[in-house]
GROMACS .gro file of N, CA and C in nm:
model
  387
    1UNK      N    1  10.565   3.923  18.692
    1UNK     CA    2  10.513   4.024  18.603
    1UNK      C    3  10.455   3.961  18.476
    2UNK      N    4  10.558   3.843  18.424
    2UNK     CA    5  10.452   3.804  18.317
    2UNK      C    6  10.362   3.703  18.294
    3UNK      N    7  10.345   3.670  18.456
    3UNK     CA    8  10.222   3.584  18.462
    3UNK      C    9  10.115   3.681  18.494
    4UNK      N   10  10.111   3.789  18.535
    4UNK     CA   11   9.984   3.912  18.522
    4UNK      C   12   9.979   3.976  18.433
    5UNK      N   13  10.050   3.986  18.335
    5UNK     CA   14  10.034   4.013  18.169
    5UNK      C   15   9.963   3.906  18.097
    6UNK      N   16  10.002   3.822  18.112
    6UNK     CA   17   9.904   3.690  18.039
    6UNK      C   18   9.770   3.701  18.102
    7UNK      N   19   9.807   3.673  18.235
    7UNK     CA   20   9.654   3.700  18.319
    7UNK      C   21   9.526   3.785  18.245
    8UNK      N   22   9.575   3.876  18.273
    8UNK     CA   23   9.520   4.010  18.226
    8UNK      C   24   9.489   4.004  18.070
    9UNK      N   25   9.580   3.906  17.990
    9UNK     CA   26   9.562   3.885  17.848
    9UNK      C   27   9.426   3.799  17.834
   10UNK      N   28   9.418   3.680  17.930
   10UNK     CA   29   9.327   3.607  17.900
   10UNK      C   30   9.215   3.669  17.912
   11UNK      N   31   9.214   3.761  18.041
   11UNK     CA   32   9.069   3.807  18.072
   11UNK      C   33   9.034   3.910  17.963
   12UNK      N   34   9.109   3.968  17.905
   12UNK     CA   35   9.054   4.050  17.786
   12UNK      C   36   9.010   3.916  17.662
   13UNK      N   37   9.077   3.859  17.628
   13UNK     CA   38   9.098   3.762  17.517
   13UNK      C   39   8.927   3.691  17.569
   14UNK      N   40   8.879   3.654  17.711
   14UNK     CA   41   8.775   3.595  17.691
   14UNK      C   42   8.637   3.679  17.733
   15UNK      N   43   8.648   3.801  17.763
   15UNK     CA   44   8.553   3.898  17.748
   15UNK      C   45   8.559   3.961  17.633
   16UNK      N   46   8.636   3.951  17.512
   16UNK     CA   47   8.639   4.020  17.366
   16UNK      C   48   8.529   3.882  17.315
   17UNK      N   49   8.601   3.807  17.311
   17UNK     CA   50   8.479   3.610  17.281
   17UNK      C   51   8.351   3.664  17.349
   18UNK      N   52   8.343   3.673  17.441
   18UNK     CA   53   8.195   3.683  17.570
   18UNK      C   54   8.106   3.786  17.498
   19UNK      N   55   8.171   3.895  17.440
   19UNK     CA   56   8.103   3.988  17.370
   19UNK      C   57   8.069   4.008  17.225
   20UNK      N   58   8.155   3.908  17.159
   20UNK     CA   59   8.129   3.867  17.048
   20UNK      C   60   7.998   3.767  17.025
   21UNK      N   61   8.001   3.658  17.128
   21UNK     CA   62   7.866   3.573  17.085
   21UNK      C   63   7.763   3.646  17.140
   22UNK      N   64   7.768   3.769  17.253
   22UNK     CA   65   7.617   3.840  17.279
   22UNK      C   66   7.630   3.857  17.197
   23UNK      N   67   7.692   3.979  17.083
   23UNK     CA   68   7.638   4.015  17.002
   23UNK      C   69   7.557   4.012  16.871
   24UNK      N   70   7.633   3.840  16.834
   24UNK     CA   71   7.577   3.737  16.718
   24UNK      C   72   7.425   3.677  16.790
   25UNK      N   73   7.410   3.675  16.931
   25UNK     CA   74   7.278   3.648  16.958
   25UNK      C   75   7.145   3.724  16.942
   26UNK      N   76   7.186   3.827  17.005
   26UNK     CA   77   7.150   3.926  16.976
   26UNK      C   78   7.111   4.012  16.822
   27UNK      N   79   7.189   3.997  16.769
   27UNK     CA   80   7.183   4.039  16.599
   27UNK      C   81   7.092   3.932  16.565
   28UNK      N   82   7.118   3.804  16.537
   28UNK     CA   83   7.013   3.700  16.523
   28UNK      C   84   6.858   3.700  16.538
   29UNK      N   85   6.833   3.707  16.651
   29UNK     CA   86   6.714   3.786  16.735
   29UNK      C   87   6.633   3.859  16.655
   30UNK      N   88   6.714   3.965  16.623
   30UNK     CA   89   6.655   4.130  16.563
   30UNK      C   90   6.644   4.087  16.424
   31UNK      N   91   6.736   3.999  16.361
   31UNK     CA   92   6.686   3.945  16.198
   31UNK      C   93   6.585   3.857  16.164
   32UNK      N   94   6.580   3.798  16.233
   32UNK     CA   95   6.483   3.653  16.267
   32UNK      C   96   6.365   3.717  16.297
   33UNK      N   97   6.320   3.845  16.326
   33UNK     CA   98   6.159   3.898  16.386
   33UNK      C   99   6.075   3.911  16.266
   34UNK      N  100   5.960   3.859  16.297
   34UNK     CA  101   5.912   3.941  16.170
   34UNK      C  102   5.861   4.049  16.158
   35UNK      N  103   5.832   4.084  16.015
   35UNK     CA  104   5.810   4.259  15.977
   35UNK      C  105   5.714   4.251  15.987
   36UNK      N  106   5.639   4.365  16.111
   36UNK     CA  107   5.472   4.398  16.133
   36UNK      C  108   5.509   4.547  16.062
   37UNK      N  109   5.360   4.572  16.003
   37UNK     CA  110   5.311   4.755  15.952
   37UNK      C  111   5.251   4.766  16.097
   38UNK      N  112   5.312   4.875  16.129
   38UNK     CA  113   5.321   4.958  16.225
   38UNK      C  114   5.224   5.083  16.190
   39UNK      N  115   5.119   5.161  16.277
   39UNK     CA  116   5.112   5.344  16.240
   39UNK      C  117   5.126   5.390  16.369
   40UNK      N  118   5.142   5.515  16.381
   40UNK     CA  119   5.120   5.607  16.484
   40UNK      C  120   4.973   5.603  16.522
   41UNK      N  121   4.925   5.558  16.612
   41UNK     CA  122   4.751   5.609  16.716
   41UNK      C  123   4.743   5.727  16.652
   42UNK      N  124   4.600   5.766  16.585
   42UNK     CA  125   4.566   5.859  16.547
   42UNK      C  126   4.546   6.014  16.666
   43UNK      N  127   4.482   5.901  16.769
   43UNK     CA  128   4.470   5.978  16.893
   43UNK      C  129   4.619   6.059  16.984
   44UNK      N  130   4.667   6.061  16.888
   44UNK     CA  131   4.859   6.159  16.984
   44UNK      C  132   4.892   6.040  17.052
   45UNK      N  133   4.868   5.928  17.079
   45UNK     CA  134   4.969   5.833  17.175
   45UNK      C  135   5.100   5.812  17.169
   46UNK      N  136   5.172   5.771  17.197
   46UNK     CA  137   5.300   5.714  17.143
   46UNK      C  138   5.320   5.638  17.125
   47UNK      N  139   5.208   5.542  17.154
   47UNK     CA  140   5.152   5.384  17.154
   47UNK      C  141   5.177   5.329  16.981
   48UNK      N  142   5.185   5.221  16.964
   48UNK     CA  143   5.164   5.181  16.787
   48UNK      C  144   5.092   5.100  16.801
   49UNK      N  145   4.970   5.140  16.652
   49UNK     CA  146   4.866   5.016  16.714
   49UNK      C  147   4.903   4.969  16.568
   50UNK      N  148   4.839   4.817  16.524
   50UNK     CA  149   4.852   4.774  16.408
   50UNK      C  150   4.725   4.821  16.309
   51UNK      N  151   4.744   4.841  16.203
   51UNK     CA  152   4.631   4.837  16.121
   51UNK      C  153   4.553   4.729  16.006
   52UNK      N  154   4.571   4.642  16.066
   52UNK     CA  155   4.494   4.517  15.988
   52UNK      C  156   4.379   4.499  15.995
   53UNK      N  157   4.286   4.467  15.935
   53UNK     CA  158   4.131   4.469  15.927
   53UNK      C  159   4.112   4.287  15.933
   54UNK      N  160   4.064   4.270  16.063
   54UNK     CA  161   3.977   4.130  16.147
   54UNK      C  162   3.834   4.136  16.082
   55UNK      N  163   3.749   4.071  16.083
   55UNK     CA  164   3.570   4.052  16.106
   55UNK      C  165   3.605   3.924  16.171
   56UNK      N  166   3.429   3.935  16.205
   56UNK     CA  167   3.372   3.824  16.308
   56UNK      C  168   3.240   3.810  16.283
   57UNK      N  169   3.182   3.660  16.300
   57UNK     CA  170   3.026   3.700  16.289
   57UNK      C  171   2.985   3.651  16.448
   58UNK      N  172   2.885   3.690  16.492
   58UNK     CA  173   2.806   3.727  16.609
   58UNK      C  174   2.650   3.735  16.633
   59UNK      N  175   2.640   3.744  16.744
   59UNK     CA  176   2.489   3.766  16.743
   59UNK      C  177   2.518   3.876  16.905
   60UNK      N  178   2.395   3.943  16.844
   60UNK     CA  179   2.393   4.023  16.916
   60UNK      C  180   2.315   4.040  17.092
   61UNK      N  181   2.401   4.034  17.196
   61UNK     CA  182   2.310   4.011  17.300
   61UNK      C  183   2.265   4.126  17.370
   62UNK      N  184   2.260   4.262  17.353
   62UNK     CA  185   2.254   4.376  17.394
   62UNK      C  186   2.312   4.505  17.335
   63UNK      N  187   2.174   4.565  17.354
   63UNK     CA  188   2.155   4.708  17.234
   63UNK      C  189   2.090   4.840  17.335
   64UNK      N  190   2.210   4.956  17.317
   64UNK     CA  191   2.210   5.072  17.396
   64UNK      C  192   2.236   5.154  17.307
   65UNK      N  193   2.209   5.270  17.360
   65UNK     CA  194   2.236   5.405  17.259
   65UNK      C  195   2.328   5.428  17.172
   66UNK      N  196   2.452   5.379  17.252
   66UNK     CA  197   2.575   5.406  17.223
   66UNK      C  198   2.656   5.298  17.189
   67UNK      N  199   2.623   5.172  17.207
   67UNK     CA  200   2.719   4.999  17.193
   67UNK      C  201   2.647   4.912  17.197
   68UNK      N  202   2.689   4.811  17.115
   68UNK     CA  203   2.608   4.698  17.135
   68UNK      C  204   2.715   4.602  17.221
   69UNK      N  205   2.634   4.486  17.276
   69UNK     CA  206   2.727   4.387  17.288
   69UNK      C  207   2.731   4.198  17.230
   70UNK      N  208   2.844   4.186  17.181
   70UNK     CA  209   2.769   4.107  17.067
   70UNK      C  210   2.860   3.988  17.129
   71UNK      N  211   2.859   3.855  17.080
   71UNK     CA  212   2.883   3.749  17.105
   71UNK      C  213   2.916   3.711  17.012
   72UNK      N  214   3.080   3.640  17.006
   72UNK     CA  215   3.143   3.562  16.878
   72UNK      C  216   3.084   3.456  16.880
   73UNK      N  217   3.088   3.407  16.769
   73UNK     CA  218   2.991   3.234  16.755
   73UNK      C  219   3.100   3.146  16.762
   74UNK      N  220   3.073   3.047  16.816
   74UNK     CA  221   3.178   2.979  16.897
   74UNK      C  222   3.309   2.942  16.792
   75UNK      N  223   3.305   2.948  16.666
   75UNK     CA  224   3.380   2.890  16.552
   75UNK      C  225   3.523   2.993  16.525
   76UNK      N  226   3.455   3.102  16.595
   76UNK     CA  227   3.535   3.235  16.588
   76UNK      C  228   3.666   3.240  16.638
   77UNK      N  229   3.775   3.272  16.592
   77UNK     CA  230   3.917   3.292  16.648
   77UNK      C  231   3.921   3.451  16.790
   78UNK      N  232   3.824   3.527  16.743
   78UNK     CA  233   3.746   3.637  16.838
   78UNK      C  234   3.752   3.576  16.958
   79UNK      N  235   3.663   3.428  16.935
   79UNK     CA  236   3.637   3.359  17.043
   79UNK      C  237   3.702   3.355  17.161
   80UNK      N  238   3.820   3.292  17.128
   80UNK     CA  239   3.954   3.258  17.212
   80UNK      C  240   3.953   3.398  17.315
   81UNK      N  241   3.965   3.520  17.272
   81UNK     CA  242   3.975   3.615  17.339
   81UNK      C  243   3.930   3.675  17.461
   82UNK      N  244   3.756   3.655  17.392
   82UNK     CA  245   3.637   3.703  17.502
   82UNK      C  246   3.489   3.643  17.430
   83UNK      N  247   3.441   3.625  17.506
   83UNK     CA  248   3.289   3.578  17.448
   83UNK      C  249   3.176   3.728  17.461
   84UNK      N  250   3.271   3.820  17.505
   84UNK     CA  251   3.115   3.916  17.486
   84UNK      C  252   3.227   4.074  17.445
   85UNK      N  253   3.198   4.107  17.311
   85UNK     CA  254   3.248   4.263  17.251
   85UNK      C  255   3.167   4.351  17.271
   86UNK      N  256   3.239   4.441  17.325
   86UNK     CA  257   3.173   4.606  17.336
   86UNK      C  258   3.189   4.683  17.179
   87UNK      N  259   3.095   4.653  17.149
   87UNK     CA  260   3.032   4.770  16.982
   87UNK      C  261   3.054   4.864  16.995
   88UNK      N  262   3.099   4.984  16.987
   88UNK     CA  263   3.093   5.118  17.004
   88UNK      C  264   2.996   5.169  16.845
   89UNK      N  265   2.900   5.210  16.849
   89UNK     CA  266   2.794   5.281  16.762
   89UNK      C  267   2.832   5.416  16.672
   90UNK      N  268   2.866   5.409  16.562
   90UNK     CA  269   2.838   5.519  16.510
   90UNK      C  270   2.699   5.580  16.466
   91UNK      N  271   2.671   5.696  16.447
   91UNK     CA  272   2.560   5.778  16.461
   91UNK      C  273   2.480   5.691  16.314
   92UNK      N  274   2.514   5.613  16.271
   92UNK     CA  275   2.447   5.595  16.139
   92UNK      C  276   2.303   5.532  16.145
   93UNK      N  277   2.218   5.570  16.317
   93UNK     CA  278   2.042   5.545  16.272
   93UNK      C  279   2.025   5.378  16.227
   94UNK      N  280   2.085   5.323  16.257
   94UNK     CA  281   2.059   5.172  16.252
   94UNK      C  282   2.012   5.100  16.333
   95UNK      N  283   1.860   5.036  16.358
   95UNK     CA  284   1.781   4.963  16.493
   95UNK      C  285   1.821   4.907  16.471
   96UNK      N  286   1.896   4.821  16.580
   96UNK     CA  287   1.953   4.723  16.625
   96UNK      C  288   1.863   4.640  16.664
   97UNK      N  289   1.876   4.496  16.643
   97UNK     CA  290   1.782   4.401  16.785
   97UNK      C  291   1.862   4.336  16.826
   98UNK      N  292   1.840   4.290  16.960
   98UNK     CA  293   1.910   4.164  17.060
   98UNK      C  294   1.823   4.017  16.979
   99UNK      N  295   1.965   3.948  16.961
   99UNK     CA  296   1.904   3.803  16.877
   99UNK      C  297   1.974   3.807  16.722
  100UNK      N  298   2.037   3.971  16.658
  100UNK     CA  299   2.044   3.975  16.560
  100UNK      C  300   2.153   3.888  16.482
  101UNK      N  301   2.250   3.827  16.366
  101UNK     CA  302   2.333   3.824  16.377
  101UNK      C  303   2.416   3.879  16.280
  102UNK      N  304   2.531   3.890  16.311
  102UNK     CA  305   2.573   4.023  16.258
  102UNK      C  306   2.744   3.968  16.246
  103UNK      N  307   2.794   4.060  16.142
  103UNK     CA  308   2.945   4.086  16.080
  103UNK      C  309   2.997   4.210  16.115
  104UNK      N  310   3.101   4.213  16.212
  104UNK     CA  311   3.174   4.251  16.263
  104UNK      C  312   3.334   4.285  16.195
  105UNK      N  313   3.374   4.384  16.124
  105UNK     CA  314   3.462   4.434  16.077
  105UNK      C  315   3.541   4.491  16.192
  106UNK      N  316   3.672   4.496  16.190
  106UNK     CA  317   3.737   4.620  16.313
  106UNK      C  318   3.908   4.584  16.183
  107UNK      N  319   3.928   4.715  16.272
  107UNK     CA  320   4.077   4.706  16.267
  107UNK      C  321   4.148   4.732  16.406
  108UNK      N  322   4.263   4.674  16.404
  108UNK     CA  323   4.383   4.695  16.483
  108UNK      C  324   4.389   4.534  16.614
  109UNK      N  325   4.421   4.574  16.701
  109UNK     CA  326   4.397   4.491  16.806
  109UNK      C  327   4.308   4.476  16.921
  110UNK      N  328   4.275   4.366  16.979
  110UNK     CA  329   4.131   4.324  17.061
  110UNK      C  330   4.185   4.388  17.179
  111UNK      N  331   4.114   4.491  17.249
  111UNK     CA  332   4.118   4.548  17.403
  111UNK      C  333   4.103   4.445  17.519
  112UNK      N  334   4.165   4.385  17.606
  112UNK     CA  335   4.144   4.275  17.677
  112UNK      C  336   4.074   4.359  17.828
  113UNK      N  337   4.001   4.387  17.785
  113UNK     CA  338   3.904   4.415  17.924
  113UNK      C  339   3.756   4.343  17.877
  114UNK      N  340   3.644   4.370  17.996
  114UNK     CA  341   3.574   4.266  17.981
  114UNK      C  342   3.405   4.361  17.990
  115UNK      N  343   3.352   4.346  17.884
  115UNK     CA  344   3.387   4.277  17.737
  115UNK      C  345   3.508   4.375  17.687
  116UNK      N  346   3.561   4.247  17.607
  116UNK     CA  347   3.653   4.320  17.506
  116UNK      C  348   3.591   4.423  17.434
  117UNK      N  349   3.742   4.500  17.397
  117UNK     CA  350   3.675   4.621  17.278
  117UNK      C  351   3.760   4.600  17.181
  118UNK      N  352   3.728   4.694  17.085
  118UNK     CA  353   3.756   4.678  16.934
  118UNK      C  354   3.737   4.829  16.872
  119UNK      N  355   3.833   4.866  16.744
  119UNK     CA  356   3.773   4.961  16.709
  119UNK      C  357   3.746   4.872  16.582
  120UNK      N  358   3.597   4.952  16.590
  120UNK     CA  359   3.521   4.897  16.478
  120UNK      C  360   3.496   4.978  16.361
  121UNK      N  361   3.493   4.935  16.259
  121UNK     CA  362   3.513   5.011  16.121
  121UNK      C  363   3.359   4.937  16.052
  122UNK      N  364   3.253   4.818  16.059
  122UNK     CA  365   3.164   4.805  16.008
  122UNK      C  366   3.108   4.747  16.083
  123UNK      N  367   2.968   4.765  16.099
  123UNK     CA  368   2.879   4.624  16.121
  123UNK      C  369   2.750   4.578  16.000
  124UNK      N  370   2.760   4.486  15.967
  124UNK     CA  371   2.657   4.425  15.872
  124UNK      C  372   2.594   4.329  15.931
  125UNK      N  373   2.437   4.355  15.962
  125UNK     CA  374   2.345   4.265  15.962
  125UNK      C  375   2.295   4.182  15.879
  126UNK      N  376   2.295   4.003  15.914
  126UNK     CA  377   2.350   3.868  15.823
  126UNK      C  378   2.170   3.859  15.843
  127UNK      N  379   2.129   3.814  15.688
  127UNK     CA  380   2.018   3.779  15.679
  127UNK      C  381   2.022   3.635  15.692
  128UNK      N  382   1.928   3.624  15.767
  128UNK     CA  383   1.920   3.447  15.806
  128UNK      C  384   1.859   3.363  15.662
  129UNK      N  385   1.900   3.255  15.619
  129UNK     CA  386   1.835   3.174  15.522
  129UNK      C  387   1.727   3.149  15.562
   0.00000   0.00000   0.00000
């Protein structure tokens, strides 16, 4: 009998330990992360997108009603991602040309489909020297 009392002691005594260092690992983990600003998708998602504001400069290889598609210049951290962005156009009456090059504002994070997307918040056309 009181070698299955001890028994039984140890196995508590080393699953109380076993659950003590998950938990210091664990806690560790969750302190050690760093702090991102978070918002709610404007669009109802439940998704969180970030709101940080990226640019890029580019040139532009294709111009449609509705998007352009532009090309990071090779120096670009954009780069790494995708070599060809889908523009999405706001109504603001701006001729575009293919050849142009251009500054690329967005916020949040790069869409990994192909071309990448972006939501874009500016584009400024770069006057050449």
């Amino acid at each position: 009998m009181k070698k299955k009392l001890i028994g039984i002691l140890l196995i508590v005594l080393v699953l109380g330990i076993g659950a003590g260092v998950i938990y210091k690992v664990i806690e560790k983990s969750v302190v050690d992360r760093e702090t991102f600003d978070f918002k709610i998708d404007p669009n109802g998602s439940n998704d969180t997108v970030s709101n940080d504001e990226h640019s890029f400069y580019g040139k532009i290889l294709e111009v449609n009603s509705t998007y352009l598609i532009v090309e990071p210049n090779e120096d670009e951290e954009e780069r790494k991602s995708s070599d060809k962005f889908r523009i999405e156009l706001n109504k603001d009456n701006v001729a575009y040309e293919v050849g142009t090059n251009v500054k690329i504002t967005y916020e949040g994070m790069i869409n990994e489909s192909y071309p990448a997307q972006i939501k874009t918040i500016q584009i400024e056309i770069m006057l050449e020297d």
